[in-house]
Amino acid sequence: MLWFFERDAARLLYEIRRQVDGDDYELVLTFPDGRQEVEKYQDAHALIERSQRLQETLRKQGWSPPSVRVPGPRTPPSAG
């Protein structure tokens, strides 16, 4: 699963995934500068708790999920 967060013009994402070479889980944070941090978990419950705390922390730091942009009505080009 992927979560995206934005603050000003910056974008941060985090992913929860299965470990490529095992049965454990990983929480991968990718920062706006491209740097990544990987946290490893054996227990899915601990991972879910960490994910919830992370979302709370990000929101307190001013990060928010991207807003849904609804396009306005299209104006056909004028014939001229």
mmCIF file of C-alpha atoms in Angstrom:
data_model
loop_
_atom_site.group_PDB
_atom_site.id
_atom_site.type_symbol
_atom_site.label_atom_id
_atom_site.label_comp_id
_atom_site.label_asym_id
_atom_site.label_seq_id
_atom_site.Cartn_x
_atom_site.Cartn_y
_atom_site.Cartn_z
ATOM 1 C CA MET A 1 0.000 0.000 0.000
ATOM 2 C CA LEU A 2 1.176 3.516 -0.775
ATOM 3 C CA TRP A 3 0.333 6.758 1.009
ATOM 4 C CA PHE A 4 1.195 10.179 -0.380
ATOM 5 C CA PHE A 5 1.490 13.342 1.684
ATOM 6 C CA GLU A 6 2.109 16.915 0.535
ATOM 7 C CA ARG A 7 3.354 20.036 2.274
ATOM 8 C CA ASP A 8 3.827 23.187 0.225
ATOM 9 C CA ALA A 9 5.391 21.933 -3.034
ATOM 10 C CA ALA A 10 7.033 18.872 -1.427
ATOM 11 C CA ARG A 11 5.767 15.304 -1.616
ATOM 12 C CA LEU A 12 6.519 12.477 0.788
ATOM 13 C CA LEU A 13 5.367 8.906 0.426
ATOM 14 C CA TYR A 14 5.407 5.820 2.489
ATOM 15 C CA GLU A 15 4.809 2.247 1.477
ATOM 16 C CA ILE A 16 3.973 -0.898 3.369
ATOM 17 C CA ARG A 17 5.132 -4.014 1.578
ATOM 18 C CA ARG A 18 6.282 -7.572 2.084
ATOM 19 C CA GLN A 19 9.992 -8.070 2.330
ATOM 20 C CA VAL A 20 11.379 -9.131 -1.036
ATOM 21 C CA ASP A 21 13.531 -11.886 0.422
ATOM 22 C CA GLY A 22 11.409 -13.052 3.345
ATOM 23 C CA ASP A 23 8.077 -13.196 5.097
ATOM 24 C CA ASP A 24 8.443 -10.002 7.122
ATOM 25 C CA TYR A 25 7.098 -6.542 6.346
ATOM 26 C CA GLU A 26 8.730 -3.233 5.527
ATOM 27 C CA LEU A 27 7.599 0.331 5.983
ATOM 28 C CA VAL A 28 9.501 2.481 3.497
ATOM 29 C CA LEU A 29 9.538 6.274 3.852
ATOM 30 C CA THR A 30 10.634 8.252 0.796
ATOM 31 C CA PHE A 31 11.399 11.881 1.573
ATOM 32 C CA PRO A 32 11.126 14.796 -0.878
ATOM 33 C CA ASP A 33 14.905 14.744 -1.431
ATOM 34 C CA GLY A 34 14.749 11.074 -2.512
ATOM 35 C CA ARG A 35 16.249 9.728 0.706
ATOM 36 C CA GLN A 36 14.628 6.533 1.983
ATOM 37 C CA GLU A 37 14.300 4.959 5.397
ATOM 38 C CA VAL A 38 13.258 1.320 5.735
ATOM 39 C CA GLU A 39 11.759 -0.089 8.917
ATOM 40 C CA LYS A 40 11.367 -3.870 9.190
ATOM 41 C CA TYR A 41 8.583 -5.643 11.078
ATOM 42 C CA GLN A 42 7.824 -9.283 11.789
ATOM 43 C CA ASP A 43 4.505 -8.520 13.466
ATOM 44 C CA ALA A 44 1.736 -7.114 11.247
ATOM 45 C CA HIS A 45 -0.057 -5.628 14.279
ATOM 46 C CA ALA A 46 3.050 -3.637 15.268
ATOM 47 C CA LEU A 47 3.373 -2.438 11.672
ATOM 48 C CA ILE A 48 -0.229 -1.198 11.590
ATOM 49 C CA GLU A 49 0.248 0.634 14.894
ATOM 50 C CA ARG A 50 3.424 2.266 13.561
ATOM 51 C CA SER A 51 1.620 3.286 10.372
ATOM 52 C CA GLN A 52 -1.145 4.977 12.369
ATOM 53 C CA ARG A 53 1.369 6.830 14.563
ATOM 54 C CA LEU A 54 3.294 7.891 11.452
ATOM 55 C CA GLN A 55 0.183 9.353 9.828
ATOM 56 C CA GLU A 56 -0.610 11.296 13.009
ATOM 57 C CA THR A 57 2.956 12.606 13.221
ATOM 58 C CA LEU A 58 2.975 13.667 9.569
ATOM 59 C CA ARG A 59 -0.303 15.549 9.962
ATOM 60 C CA LYS A 60 1.020 17.334 13.067
ATOM 61 C CA GLN A 61 4.071 18.362 11.007
ATOM 62 C CA GLY A 62 1.816 19.951 8.368
ATOM 63 C CA TRP A 63 1.745 17.100 5.856
ATOM 64 C CA SER A 64 -1.620 16.169 4.337
ATOM 65 C CA PRO A 65 -2.907 13.762 1.711
ATOM 66 C CA PRO A 66 -3.040 15.327 -1.755
ATOM 67 C CA SER A 67 -6.264 17.188 -2.379
ATOM 68 C CA VAL A 68 -8.563 15.812 -5.002
ATOM 69 C CA ARG A 69 -8.554 18.153 -7.941
ATOM 70 C CA VAL A 70 -11.831 18.184 -9.797
ATOM 71 C CA PRO A 71 -11.391 19.643 -13.260
ATOM 72 C CA GLY A 72 -13.748 22.428 -14.172
ATOM 73 C CA PRO A 73 -15.860 22.428 -17.318
ATOM 74 C CA ARG A 74 -13.853 22.476 -20.478
ATOM 75 C CA THR A 75 -14.251 25.462 -22.702
ATOM 76 C CA PRO A 76 -14.111 24.492 -26.363
ATOM 77 C CA PRO A 77 -11.584 26.461 -28.394
ATOM 78 C CA SER A 78 -13.188 29.367 -30.193
ATOM 79 C CA ALA A 79 -13.279 29.236 -33.955
ATOM 80 C CA GLY A 80 -11.582 32.219 -35.260
#
